[in-house]
Amino acid sequence: MQPSISSPAQPLPRPRLHRSESVHSILLWTLLVAGIIAYNLPWASGKGAALTYGAYDLAEWVSLHPAVRADSLLLGSLLLRLPALVLAWIAALSARRFFSFQLLFVLLTAMTLLPPLDFITQRGDVNYRQQFFIALATVIGGFIGLSGVFGRVQWVAAILVALGGVGVSIAGSWRALELLNGFALPVQLGSGSVLMIGVFLLLGLSFMLARKEGQHNAPSPYHRVEKAAST
């Protein structure tokens, strides 16, 4: 009786994306790039470059306002910085594996949100501390999203985060305009904030449509790999 010879282990097949999944992936990255552009476009627009601010610069200006400085949370600046964090979290929640382009997106976003190196010697600065903790929250929340811990409700988490992005964008724009108008400055709502709100709405809608098409029915983002391994 000849001994049985076991066949060598076959490499784990990589999951293939359906056409609808590819379309959703392209749409997702298009919207994420549009979100980055929107964050850097003017959120407050006035006559001359001196009165035209993107969200990042506007958050810095707002942090210097006495009314904001009186608030330990620097709420006005916080609202203007959170949209970048929201974009990173949405990217993480869309990932199908931890080590992915979404991970790189999260890390790069966190790096842009870090305070300047002066933070090392000025750790008591409230504005610098806020920037540091937002960057830290971007990484922690991004890693949680990338882990697939939300399982079947990953798409729900993404939609809720996107709606949160709409909320902070509207509130941040309104608060900034209120402060600028307090100095009788001729400014109005910029195109960047309008585009950002639209991006978040479309991101939420894209996850809703993806769910409808059955793309996020798996118990986790890694379900397809596990299923392939079992067969």
mmCIF file with all atom_site columns, C-alpha atoms in Angstrom:
data_model
loop_
_atom_site.group_PDB
_atom_site.id
_atom_site.type_symbol
_atom_site.label_atom_id
_atom_site.label_alt_id
_atom_site.label_comp_id
_atom_site.label_asym_id
_atom_site.label_entity_id
_atom_site.label_seq_id
_atom_site.pdbx_PDB_ins_code
_atom_site.Cartn_x
_atom_site.Cartn_y
_atom_site.Cartn_z
_atom_site.occupancy
_atom_site.B_iso_or_equiv
_atom_site.pdbx_formal_charge
_atom_site.auth_seq_id
_atom_site.auth_comp_id
_atom_site.auth_asym_id
_atom_site.auth_atom_id
_atom_site.pdbx_PDB_model_num
ATOM 1   C CA . MET A 1 1   ? 0.000   0.000  0.000   1.00 0.00 ? 1   MET A CA 1
ATOM 2   C CA . GLN A 1 2   ? 1.584   3.236  -1.154  1.00 0.00 ? 2   GLN A CA 1
ATOM 3   C CA . PRO A 1 3   ? 1.698   6.087  1.344   1.00 0.00 ? 3   PRO A CA 1
ATOM 4   C CA . SER A 1 4   ? -0.554  8.976  0.448   1.00 0.00 ? 4   SER A CA 1
ATOM 5   C CA . ILE A 1 5   ? 1.246   12.058 -0.700  1.00 0.00 ? 5   ILE A CA 1
ATOM 6   C CA . SER A 1 6   ? -0.355  15.258 0.427   1.00 0.00 ? 6   SER A CA 1
ATOM 7   C CA . SER A 1 7   ? -0.502  17.992 -2.148  1.00 0.00 ? 7   SER A CA 1
ATOM 8   C CA . PRO A 1 8   ? 1.366   21.176 -1.301  1.00 0.00 ? 8   PRO A CA 1
ATOM 9   C CA . ALA A 1 9   ? -0.682  23.915 0.264   1.00 0.00 ? 9   ALA A CA 1
ATOM 10  C CA . GLN A 1 10  ? -2.174  26.239 -2.285  1.00 0.00 ? 10  GLN A CA 1
ATOM 11  C CA . PRO A 1 11  ? -1.750  29.973 -1.753  1.00 0.00 ? 11  PRO A CA 1
ATOM 12  C CA . LEU A 1 12  ? -4.796  31.760 -0.429  1.00 0.00 ? 12  LEU A CA 1
ATOM 13  C CA . PRO A 1 13  ? -6.659  33.303 -3.361  1.00 0.00 ? 13  PRO A CA 1
ATOM 14  C CA . ARG A 1 14  ? -7.057  37.030 -3.202  1.00 0.00 ? 14  ARG A CA 1
ATOM 15  C CA . PRO A 1 15  ? -10.670 38.186 -3.214  1.00 0.00 ? 15  PRO A CA 1
ATOM 16  C CA . ARG A 1 16  ? -11.859 39.742 -6.453  1.00 0.00 ? 16  ARG A CA 1
ATOM 17  C CA . LEU A 1 17  ? -13.988 42.822 -6.468  1.00 0.00 ? 17  LEU A CA 1
ATOM 18  C CA . HIS A 1 18  ? -17.257 42.746 -8.334  1.00 0.00 ? 18  HIS A CA 1
ATOM 19  C CA . ARG A 1 19  ? -17.908 45.507 -10.853 1.00 0.00 ? 19  ARG A CA 1
ATOM 20  C CA . SER A 1 20  ? -20.238 47.345 -8.475  1.00 0.00 ? 20  SER A CA 1
ATOM 21  C CA . GLU A 1 21  ? -17.599 47.149 -5.737  1.00 0.00 ? 21  GLU A CA 1
ATOM 22  C CA . SER A 1 22  ? -15.000 48.637 -8.070  1.00 0.00 ? 22  SER A CA 1
ATOM 23  C CA . VAL A 1 23  ? -17.358 51.476 -8.936  1.00 0.00 ? 23  VAL A CA 1
ATOM 24  C CA . HIS A 1 24  ? -17.961 52.126 -5.232  1.00 0.00 ? 24  HIS A CA 1
ATOM 25  C CA . SER A 1 25  ? -14.212 52.120 -4.551  1.00 0.00 ? 25  SER A CA 1
ATOM 26  C CA . ILE A 1 26  ? -13.567 54.641 -7.340  1.00 0.00 ? 26  ILE A CA 1
ATOM 27  C CA . LEU A 1 27  ? -16.432 56.824 -6.106  1.00 0.00 ? 27  LEU A CA 1
ATOM 28  C CA . LEU A 1 28  ? -15.129 56.637 -2.535  1.00 0.00 ? 28  LEU A CA 1
ATOM 29  C CA . TRP A 1 29  ? -11.622 57.773 -3.419  1.00 0.00 ? 29  TRP A CA 1
ATOM 30  C CA . THR A 1 30  ? -12.948 60.475 -5.727  1.00 0.00 ? 30  THR A CA 1
ATOM 31  C CA . LEU A 1 31  ? -15.016 61.868 -2.859  1.00 0.00 ? 31  LEU A CA 1
ATOM 32  C CA . LEU A 1 32  ? -12.119 61.607 -0.394  1.00 0.00 ? 32  LEU A CA 1
ATOM 33  C CA . VAL A 1 33  ? -9.877  63.586 -2.757  1.00 0.00 ? 33  VAL A CA 1
ATOM 34  C CA . ALA A 1 34  ? -12.704 66.089 -3.259  1.00 0.00 ? 34  ALA A CA 1
ATOM 35  C CA . GLY A 1 35  ? -12.932 66.353 0.525   1.00 0.00 ? 35  GLY A CA 1
ATOM 36  C CA . ILE A 1 36  ? -9.234  67.204 0.798   1.00 0.00 ? 36  ILE A CA 1
ATOM 37  C CA . ILE A 1 37  ? -9.637  69.857 -1.887  1.00 0.00 ? 37  ILE A CA 1
ATOM 38  C CA . ALA A 1 38  ? -12.736 71.243 -0.162  1.00 0.00 ? 38  ALA A CA 1
ATOM 39  C CA . TYR A 1 39  ? -10.893 71.472 3.167   1.00 0.00 ? 39  TYR A CA 1
ATOM 40  C CA . ASN A 1 40  ? -8.256  73.678 1.553   1.00 0.00 ? 40  ASN A CA 1
ATOM 41  C CA . LEU A 1 41  ? -10.629 75.822 -0.486  1.00 0.00 ? 41  LEU A CA 1
ATOM 42  C CA . PRO A 1 42  ? -11.944 79.052 1.117   1.00 0.00 ? 42  PRO A CA 1
ATOM 43  C CA . TRP A 1 43  ? -14.437 78.479 3.940   1.00 0.00 ? 43  TRP A CA 1
ATOM 44  C CA . ALA A 1 44  ? -14.750 82.218 4.518   1.00 0.00 ? 44  ALA A CA 1
ATOM 45  C CA . SER A 1 45  ? -14.428 84.464 1.512   1.00 0.00 ? 45  SER A CA 1
ATOM 46  C CA . GLY A 1 46  ? -13.965 88.228 1.459   1.00 0.00 ? 46  GLY A CA 1
ATOM 47  C CA . LYS A 1 47  ? -12.366 90.980 -0.549  1.00 0.00 ? 47  LYS A CA 1
ATOM 48  C CA . GLY A 1 48  ? -8.684  90.255 -0.872  1.00 0.00 ? 48  GLY A CA 1
ATOM 49  C CA . ALA A 1 49  ? -6.570  87.260 0.114   1.00 0.00 ? 49  ALA A CA 1
ATOM 50  C CA . ALA A 1 50  ? -6.259  88.531 3.694   1.00 0.00 ? 50  ALA A CA 1
ATOM 51  C CA . LEU A 1 51  ? -9.940  87.734 4.277   1.00 0.00 ? 51  LEU A CA 1
ATOM 52  C CA . THR A 1 52  ? -9.994  84.403 2.462   1.00 0.00 ? 52  THR A CA 1
ATOM 53  C CA . TYR A 1 53  ? -9.330  81.366 4.649   1.00 0.00 ? 53  TYR A CA 1
ATOM 54  C CA . GLY A 1 54  ? -9.328  77.622 4.135   1.00 0.00 ? 54  GLY A CA 1
ATOM 55  C CA . ALA A 1 55  ? -10.582 75.511 7.019   1.00 0.00 ? 55  ALA A CA 1
ATOM 56  C CA . TYR A 1 56  ? -7.101  74.946 8.482   1.00 0.00 ? 56  TYR A CA 1
ATOM 57  C CA . ASP A 1 57  ? -6.106  78.634 8.391   1.00 0.00 ? 57  ASP A CA 1
ATOM 58  C CA . LEU A 1 58  ? -9.555  79.665 9.567   1.00 0.00 ? 58  LEU A CA 1
ATOM 59  C CA . ALA A 1 59  ? -9.208  77.377 12.592  1.00 0.00 ? 59  ALA A CA 1
ATOM 60  C CA . GLU A 1 60  ? -5.915  79.099 13.436  1.00 0.00 ? 60  GLU A CA 1
ATOM 61  C CA . TRP A 1 61  ? -7.473  82.546 13.119  1.00 0.00 ? 61  TRP A CA 1
ATOM 62  C CA . VAL A 1 62  ? -10.485 81.560 15.218  1.00 0.00 ? 62  VAL A CA 1
ATOM 63  C CA . SER A 1 63  ? -8.188  80.178 17.939  1.00 0.00 ? 63  SER A CA 1
ATOM 64  C CA . LEU A 1 64  ? -6.802  83.699 18.446  1.00 0.00 ? 64  LEU A CA 1
ATOM 65  C CA . HIS A 1 65  ? -10.201 85.273 18.983  1.00 0.00 ? 65  HIS A CA 1
ATOM 66  C CA . PRO A 1 66  ? -10.723 86.345 22.640  1.00 0.00 ? 66  PRO A CA 1
ATOM 67  C CA . ALA A 1 67  ? -14.208 84.797 22.733  1.00 0.00 ? 67  ALA A CA 1
ATOM 68  C CA . VAL A 1 68  ? -12.782 81.448 21.643  1.00 0.00 ? 68  VAL A CA 1
ATOM 69  C CA . ARG A 1 69  ? -9.752  81.673 23.924  1.00 0.00 ? 69  ARG A CA 1
ATOM 70  C CA . ALA A 1 70  ? -12.136 82.075 26.851  1.00 0.00 ? 70  ALA A CA 1
ATOM 71  C CA . ASP A 1 71  ? -13.479 78.607 26.036  1.00 0.00 ? 71  ASP A CA 1
ATOM 72  C CA . SER A 1 72  ? -11.145 75.865 27.290  1.00 0.00 ? 72  SER A CA 1
ATOM 73  C CA . LEU A 1 73  ? -12.283 73.586 24.440  1.00 0.00 ? 73  LEU A CA 1
ATOM 74  C CA . LEU A 1 74  ? -11.618 76.194 21.724  1.00 0.00 ? 74  LEU A CA 1
ATOM 75  C CA . LEU A 1 75  ? -14.900 74.990 20.236  1.00 0.00 ? 75  LEU A CA 1
ATOM 76  C CA . GLY A 1 76  ? -14.740 77.236 17.184  1.00 0.00 ? 76  GLY A CA 1
ATOM 77  C CA . SER A 1 77  ? -11.352 75.845 16.131  1.00 0.00 ? 77  SER A CA 1
ATOM 78  C CA . LEU A 1 78  ? -12.351 72.307 17.078  1.00 0.00 ? 78  LEU A CA 1
ATOM 79  C CA . LEU A 1 79  ? -15.350 72.356 14.742  1.00 0.00 ? 79  LEU A CA 1
ATOM 80  C CA . LEU A 1 80  ? -13.173 73.506 11.844  1.00 0.00 ? 80  LEU A CA 1
ATOM 81  C CA . ARG A 1 81  ? -10.543 70.817 12.424  1.00 0.00 ? 81  ARG A CA 1
ATOM 82  C CA . LEU A 1 82  ? -12.893 67.871 12.835  1.00 0.00 ? 82  LEU A CA 1
ATOM 83  C CA . PRO A 1 83  ? -13.866 67.540 9.122   1.00 0.00 ? 83  PRO A CA 1
ATOM 84  C CA . ALA A 1 84  ? -10.338 66.304 8.328   1.00 0.00 ? 84  ALA A CA 1
ATOM 85  C CA . LEU A 1 85  ? -10.619 63.729 11.116  1.00 0.00 ? 85  LEU A CA 1
ATOM 86  C CA . VAL A 1 86  ? -14.015 62.641 9.766   1.00 0.00 ? 86  VAL A CA 1
ATOM 87  C CA . LEU A 1 87  ? -12.574 62.076 6.293   1.00 0.00 ? 87  LEU A CA 1
ATOM 88  C CA . ALA A 1 88  ? -9.883  59.821 7.765   1.00 0.00 ? 88  ALA A CA 1
ATOM 89  C CA . TRP A 1 89  ? -12.418 57.826 9.793   1.00 0.00 ? 89  TRP A CA 1
ATOM 90  C CA . ILE A 1 90  ? -14.654 57.314 6.754   1.00 0.00 ? 90  ILE A CA 1
ATOM 91  C CA . ALA A 1 91  ? -11.667 56.095 4.759   1.00 0.00 ? 91  ALA A CA 1
ATOM 92  C CA . ALA A 1 92  ? -10.825 53.637 7.540   1.00 0.00 ? 92  ALA A CA 1
ATOM 93  C CA . LEU A 1 93  ? -14.392 52.328 7.709   1.00 0.00 ? 93  LEU A CA 1
ATOM 94  C CA . SER A 1 94  ? -14.317 51.619 3.981   1.00 0.00 ? 94  SER A CA 1
ATOM 95  C CA . ALA A 1 95  ? -11.225 49.387 4.172   1.00 0.00 ? 95  ALA A CA 1
ATOM 96  C CA . ARG A 1 96  ? -11.419 45.626 3.586   1.00 0.00 ? 96  ARG A CA 1
ATOM 97  C CA . ARG A 1 97  ? -8.088  44.937 5.249   1.00 0.00 ? 97  ARG A CA 1
ATOM 98  C CA . PHE A 1 98  ? -6.002  46.727 7.863   1.00 0.00 ? 98  PHE A CA 1
ATOM 99  C CA . PHE A 1 99  ? -2.878  47.262 5.762   1.00 0.00 ? 99  PHE A CA 1
ATOM 100 C CA . SER A 1 100 ? -4.301  49.229 2.863   1.00 0.00 ? 100 SER A CA 1
ATOM 101 C CA . PHE A 1 101 ? -4.265  52.605 1.166   1.00 0.00 ? 101 PHE A CA 1
ATOM 102 C CA . GLN A 1 102 ? -6.835  53.678 3.738   1.00 0.00 ? 102 GLN A CA 1
ATOM 103 C CA . LEU A 1 103 ? -4.238  53.143 6.475   1.00 0.00 ? 103 LEU A CA 1
ATOM 104 C CA . LEU A 1 104 ? -1.847  55.436 4.613   1.00 0.00 ? 104 LEU A CA 1
ATOM 105 C CA . PHE A 1 105 ? -4.645  58.005 4.242   1.00 0.00 ? 105 PHE A CA 1
ATOM 106 C CA . VAL A 1 106 ? -5.301  57.929 7.992   1.00 0.00 ? 106 VAL A CA 1
ATOM 107 C CA . LEU A 1 107 ? -1.633  58.362 8.901   1.00 0.00 ? 107 LEU A CA 1
ATOM 108 C CA . LEU A 1 108 ? -1.046  61.187 6.417   1.00 0.00 ? 108 LEU A CA 1
ATOM 109 C CA . THR A 1 109 ? -4.151  63.011 7.631   1.00 0.00 ? 109 THR A CA 1
ATOM 110 C CA . ALA A 1 110 ? -3.013  62.684 11.240  1.00 0.00 ? 110 ALA A CA 1
ATOM 111 C CA . MET A 1 111 ? 0.407   64.090 10.328  1.00 0.00 ? 111 MET A CA 1
ATOM 112 C CA . THR A 1 112 ? -1.167  67.192 8.750   1.00 0.00 ? 112 THR A CA 1
ATOM 113 C CA . LEU A 1 113 ? -3.214  67.769 11.912  1.00 0.00 ? 113 LEU A CA 1
ATOM 114 C CA . LEU A 1 114 ? -0.212  67.699 14.248  1.00 0.00 ? 114 LEU A CA 1
ATOM 115 C CA . PRO A 1 115 ? 0.845   70.978 15.884  1.00 0.00 ? 115 PRO A CA 1
ATOM 116 C CA . PRO A 1 116 ? 4.197   72.593 14.994  1.00 0.00 ? 116 PRO A CA 1
ATOM 117 C CA . LEU A 1 117 ? 7.368   71.521 16.773  1.00 0.00 ? 117 LEU A CA 1
ATOM 118 C CA . ASP A 1 118 ? 6.925   74.430 19.162  1.00 0.00 ? 118 ASP A CA 1
ATOM 119 C CA . PHE A 1 119 ? 4.467   72.162 20.965  1.00 0.00 ? 119 PHE A CA 1
ATOM 120 C CA . ILE A 1 120 ? 7.442   70.375 22.551  1.00 0.00 ? 120 ILE A CA 1
ATOM 121 C CA . THR A 1 121 ? 8.400   73.489 24.484  1.00 0.00 ? 121 THR A CA 1
ATOM 122 C CA . GLN A 1 122 ? 4.890   74.982 24.728  1.00 0.00 ? 122 GLN A CA 1
ATOM 123 C CA . ARG A 1 123 ? 2.829   72.026 25.888  1.00 0.00 ? 123 ARG A CA 1
ATOM 124 C CA . GLY A 1 124 ? 0.613   74.359 27.891  1.00 0.00 ? 124 GLY A CA 1
ATOM 125 C CA . ASP A 1 125 ? -0.690  76.070 24.759  1.00 0.00 ? 125 ASP A CA 1
ATOM 126 C CA . VAL A 1 126 ? -4.386  75.147 24.471  1.00 0.00 ? 126 VAL A CA 1
ATOM 127 C CA . ASN A 1 127 ? -4.405  75.454 20.685  1.00 0.00 ? 127 ASN A CA 1
ATOM 128 C CA . TYR A 1 128 ? -1.397  73.165 20.261  1.00 0.00 ? 128 TYR A CA 1
ATOM 129 C CA . ARG A 1 129 ? -2.869  70.610 22.647  1.00 0.00 ? 129 ARG A CA 1
ATOM 130 C CA . GLN A 1 130 ? -6.109  70.546 20.698  1.00 0.00 ? 130 GLN A CA 1
ATOM 131 C CA . GLN A 1 131 ? -4.217  69.886 17.459  1.00 0.00 ? 131 GLN A CA 1
ATOM 132 C CA . PHE A 1 132 ? -2.254  67.080 19.100  1.00 0.00 ? 132 PHE A CA 1
ATOM 133 C CA . PHE A 1 133 ? -5.312  65.340 20.529  1.00 0.00 ? 133 PHE A CA 1
ATOM 134 C CA . ILE A 1 134 ? -7.242  65.622 17.256  1.00 0.00 ? 134 ILE A CA 1
ATOM 135 C CA . ALA A 1 135 ? -4.316  64.014 15.435  1.00 0.00 ? 135 ALA A CA 1
ATOM 136 C CA . LEU A 1 136 ? -4.198  61.291 18.108  1.00 0.00 ? 136 LEU A CA 1
ATOM 137 C CA . ALA A 1 137 ? -7.963  60.718 17.820  1.00 0.00 ? 137 ALA A CA 1
ATOM 138 C CA . THR A 1 138 ? -7.571  60.454 14.042  1.00 0.00 ? 138 THR A CA 1
ATOM 139 C CA . VAL A 1 139 ? -5.093  57.593 14.448  1.00 0.00 ? 139 VAL A CA 1
ATOM 140 C CA . ILE A 1 140 ? -6.998  55.773 17.209  1.00 0.00 ? 140 ILE A CA 1
ATOM 141 C CA . GLY A 1 141 ? -10.369 56.059 15.488  1.00 0.00 ? 141 GLY A CA 1
ATOM 142 C CA . GLY A 1 142 ? -8.798  55.153 12.163  1.00 0.00 ? 142 GLY A CA 1
ATOM 143 C CA . PHE A 1 143 ? -7.207  52.001 13.598  1.00 0.00 ? 143 PHE A CA 1
ATOM 144 C CA . ILE A 1 144 ? -10.534 50.987 15.130  1.00 0.00 ? 144 ILE A CA 1
ATOM 145 C CA . GLY A 1 145 ? -12.260 51.418 11.774  1.00 0.00 ? 145 GLY A CA 1
ATOM 146 C CA . LEU A 1 146 ? -9.524  49.515 9.958   1.00 0.00 ? 146 LEU A CA 1
ATOM 147 C CA . SER A 1 147 ? -9.783  46.620 12.420  1.00 0.00 ? 147 SER A CA 1
ATOM 148 C CA . GLY A 1 148 ? -13.266 45.707 11.175  1.00 0.00 ? 148 GLY A CA 1
ATOM 149 C CA . VAL A 1 149 ? -14.603 45.641 14.732  1.00 0.00 ? 149 VAL A CA 1
ATOM 150 C CA . PHE A 1 150 ? -17.999 46.976 13.627  1.00 0.00 ? 150 PHE A CA 1
ATOM 151 C CA . GLY A 1 151 ? -18.620 43.900 11.483  1.00 0.00 ? 151 GLY A CA 1
ATOM 152 C CA . ARG A 1 152 ? -22.041 43.906 9.841   1.00 0.00 ? 152 ARG A CA 1
ATOM 153 C CA . VAL A 1 153 ? -22.804 47.458 10.929  1.00 0.00 ? 153 VAL A CA 1
ATOM 154 C CA . GLN A 1 154 ? -19.623 48.927 9.436   1.00 0.00 ? 154 GLN A CA 1
ATOM 155 C CA . TRP A 1 155 ? -21.696 50.727 6.799   1.00 0.00 ? 155 TRP A CA 1
ATOM 156 C CA . VAL A 1 156 ? -23.960 52.195 9.508   1.00 0.00 ? 156 VAL A CA 1
ATOM 157 C CA . ALA A 1 157 ? -20.933 53.547 11.366  1.00 0.00 ? 157 ALA A CA 1
ATOM 158 C CA . ALA A 1 158 ? -19.637 55.128 8.147   1.00 0.00 ? 158 ALA A CA 1
ATOM 159 C CA . ILE A 1 159 ? -22.978 56.837 7.459   1.00 0.00 ? 159 ILE A CA 1
ATOM 160 C CA . LEU A 1 160 ? -23.189 58.169 11.022  1.00 0.00 ? 160 LEU A CA 1
ATOM 161 C CA . VAL A 1 161 ? -19.632 59.509 10.814  1.00 0.00 ? 161 VAL A CA 1
ATOM 162 C CA . ALA A 1 162 ? -20.440 61.181 7.481   1.00 0.00 ? 162 ALA A CA 1
ATOM 163 C CA . LEU A 1 163 ? -23.522 62.828 8.999   1.00 0.00 ? 163 LEU A CA 1
ATOM 164 C CA . GLY A 1 164 ? -21.345 63.986 11.873  1.00 0.00 ? 164 GLY A CA 1
ATOM 165 C CA . GLY A 1 165 ? -19.055 65.545 9.264   1.00 0.00 ? 165 GLY A CA 1
ATOM 166 C CA . VAL A 1 166 ? -22.013 67.476 7.859   1.00 0.00 ? 166 VAL A CA 1
ATOM 167 C CA . GLY A 1 167 ? -22.862 68.727 11.337  1.00 0.00 ? 167 GLY A CA 1
ATOM 168 C CA . VAL A 1 168 ? -19.375 69.924 12.292  1.00 0.00 ? 168 VAL A CA 1
ATOM 169 C CA . SER A 1 169 ? -18.869 71.547 8.871   1.00 0.00 ? 169 SER A CA 1
ATOM 170 C CA . ILE A 1 170 ? -22.078 73.558 9.178   1.00 0.00 ? 170 ILE A CA 1
ATOM 171 C CA . ALA A 1 171 ? -21.447 74.482 12.813  1.00 0.00 ? 171 ALA A CA 1
ATOM 172 C CA . GLY A 1 172 ? -17.798 75.390 12.200  1.00 0.00 ? 172 GLY A CA 1
ATOM 173 C CA . SER A 1 173 ? -18.628 77.594 9.213   1.00 0.00 ? 173 SER A CA 1
ATOM 174 C CA . TRP A 1 174 ? -21.427 79.349 11.059  1.00 0.00 ? 174 TRP A CA 1
ATOM 175 C CA . ARG A 1 175 ? -19.279 79.989 14.143  1.00 0.00 ? 175 ARG A CA 1
ATOM 176 C CA . ALA A 1 176 ? -16.363 81.325 12.096  1.00 0.00 ? 176 ALA A CA 1
ATOM 177 C CA . LEU A 1 177 ? -18.574 83.689 10.081  1.00 0.00 ? 177 LEU A CA 1
ATOM 178 C CA . GLU A 1 178 ? -20.187 84.892 13.287  1.00 0.00 ? 178 GLU A CA 1
ATOM 179 C CA . LEU A 1 179 ? -16.785 85.794 14.741  1.00 0.00 ? 179 LEU A CA 1
ATOM 180 C CA . LEU A 1 180 ? -15.575 87.464 11.538  1.00 0.00 ? 180 LEU A CA 1
ATOM 181 C CA . ASN A 1 181 ? -18.770 89.476 11.200  1.00 0.00 ? 181 ASN A CA 1
ATOM 182 C CA . GLY A 1 182 ? -18.260 90.617 14.780  1.00 0.00 ? 182 GLY A CA 1
ATOM 183 C CA . PHE A 1 183 ? -15.312 92.648 13.473  1.00 0.00 ? 183 PHE A CA 1
ATOM 184 C CA . ALA A 1 184 ? -17.524 94.087 10.740  1.00 0.00 ? 184 ALA A CA 1
ATOM 185 C CA . LEU A 1 185 ? -15.445 92.269 8.116   1.00 0.00 ? 185 LEU A CA 1
ATOM 186 C CA . PRO A 1 186 ? -17.102 91.819 4.698   1.00 0.00 ? 186 PRO A CA 1
ATOM 187 C CA . VAL A 1 187 ? -16.961 88.026 4.485   1.00 0.00 ? 187 VAL A CA 1
ATOM 188 C CA . GLN A 1 188 ? -19.354 85.356 3.314   1.00 0.00 ? 188 GLN A CA 1
ATOM 189 C CA . LEU A 1 189 ? -19.575 81.580 3.239   1.00 0.00 ? 189 LEU A CA 1
ATOM 190 C CA . GLY A 1 190 ? -16.841 80.118 1.043   1.00 0.00 ? 190 GLY A CA 1
ATOM 191 C CA . SER A 1 191 ? -17.081 77.409 -1.579  1.00 0.00 ? 191 SER A CA 1
ATOM 192 C CA . GLY A 1 192 ? -14.928 75.038 0.460   1.00 0.00 ? 192 GLY A CA 1
ATOM 193 C CA . SER A 1 193 ? -17.461 74.558 3.248   1.00 0.00 ? 193 SER A CA 1
ATOM 194 C CA . VAL A 1 194 ? -20.320 74.080 0.772   1.00 0.00 ? 194 VAL A CA 1
ATOM 195 C CA . LEU A 1 195 ? -18.317 71.482 -1.160  1.00 0.00 ? 195 LEU A CA 1
ATOM 196 C CA . MET A 1 196 ? -17.304 69.710 2.062   1.00 0.00 ? 196 MET A CA 1
ATOM 197 C CA . ILE A 1 197 ? -20.914 69.390 3.180   1.00 0.00 ? 197 ILE A CA 1
ATOM 198 C CA . GLY A 1 198 ? -21.793 67.989 -0.233  1.00 0.00 ? 198 GLY A CA 1
ATOM 199 C CA . VAL A 1 199 ? -18.901 65.503 -0.067  1.00 0.00 ? 199 VAL A CA 1
ATOM 200 C CA . PHE A 1 200 ? -20.030 64.171 3.307   1.00 0.00 ? 200 PHE A CA 1
ATOM 201 C CA . LEU A 1 201 ? -23.627 63.811 2.086   1.00 0.00 ? 201 LEU A CA 1
ATOM 202 C CA . LEU A 1 202 ? -22.462 61.921 -1.005  1.00 0.00 ? 202 LEU A CA 1
ATOM 203 C CA . LEU A 1 203 ? -20.181 59.699 1.073   1.00 0.00 ? 203 LEU A CA 1
ATOM 204 C CA . GLY A 1 204 ? -23.085 58.744 3.319   1.00 0.00 ? 204 GLY A CA 1
ATOM 205 C CA . LEU A 1 205 ? -25.248 58.089 0.267   1.00 0.00 ? 205 LEU A CA 1
ATOM 206 C CA . SER A 1 206 ? -22.546 55.949 -1.339  1.00 0.00 ? 206 SER A CA 1
ATOM 207 C CA . PHE A 1 207 ? -22.381 53.662 1.698   1.00 0.00 ? 207 PHE A CA 1
ATOM 208 C CA . MET A 1 208 ? -26.147 53.429 1.730   1.00 0.00 ? 208 MET A CA 1
ATOM 209 C CA . LEU A 1 209 ? -26.207 52.406 -1.942  1.00 0.00 ? 209 LEU A CA 1
ATOM 210 C CA . ALA A 1 210 ? -23.347 49.967 -1.369  1.00 0.00 ? 210 ALA A CA 1
ATOM 211 C CA . ARG A 1 211 ? -25.342 48.358 1.420   1.00 0.00 ? 211 ARG A CA 1
ATOM 212 C CA . LYS A 1 212 ? -28.374 48.125 -0.852  1.00 0.00 ? 212 LYS A CA 1
ATOM 213 C CA . GLU A 1 213 ? -26.279 46.283 -3.427  1.00 0.00 ? 213 GLU A CA 1
ATOM 214 C CA . GLY A 1 214 ? -25.056 43.862 -0.763  1.00 0.00 ? 214 GLY A CA 1
ATOM 215 C CA . GLN A 1 215 ? -21.447 44.958 -0.704  1.00 0.00 ? 215 GLN A CA 1
ATOM 216 C CA . HIS A 1 216 ? -21.286 45.323 3.084   1.00 0.00 ? 216 HIS A CA 1
ATOM 217 C CA . ASN A 1 217 ? -23.264 42.257 4.162   1.00 0.00 ? 217 ASN A CA 1
ATOM 218 C CA . ALA A 1 218 ? -20.171 40.435 5.371   1.00 0.00 ? 218 ALA A CA 1
ATOM 219 C CA . PRO A 1 219 ? -19.605 39.947 9.124   1.00 0.00 ? 219 PRO A CA 1
ATOM 220 C CA . SER A 1 220 ? -16.345 41.829 8.756   1.00 0.00 ? 220 SER A CA 1
ATOM 221 C CA . PRO A 1 221 ? -14.304 43.473 5.998   1.00 0.00 ? 221 PRO A CA 1
ATOM 222 C CA . TYR A 1 222 ? -12.202 40.304 5.898   1.00 0.00 ? 222 TYR A CA 1
ATOM 223 C CA . HIS A 1 223 ? -15.150 37.939 5.429   1.00 0.00 ? 223 HIS A CA 1
ATOM 224 C CA . ARG A 1 224 ? -14.388 37.336 1.752   1.00 0.00 ? 224 ARG A CA 1
ATOM 225 C CA . VAL A 1 225 ? -10.862 36.166 2.549   1.00 0.00 ? 225 VAL A CA 1
ATOM 226 C CA . GLU A 1 226 ? -12.150 33.861 5.293   1.00 0.00 ? 226 GLU A CA 1
ATOM 227 C CA . LYS A 1 227 ? -14.764 32.445 2.947   1.00 0.00 ? 227 LYS A CA 1
ATOM 228 C CA . ALA A 1 228 ? -12.161 31.815 0.248   1.00 0.00 ? 228 ALA A CA 1
ATOM 229 C CA . ALA A 1 229 ? -9.938  30.055 2.772   1.00 0.00 ? 229 ALA A CA 1
ATOM 230 C CA . SER A 1 230 ? -12.758 27.738 3.869   1.00 0.00 ? 230 SER A CA 1
ATOM 231 C CA . THR A 1 231 ? -13.407 26.629 0.298   1.00 0.00 ? 231 THR A CA 1
#
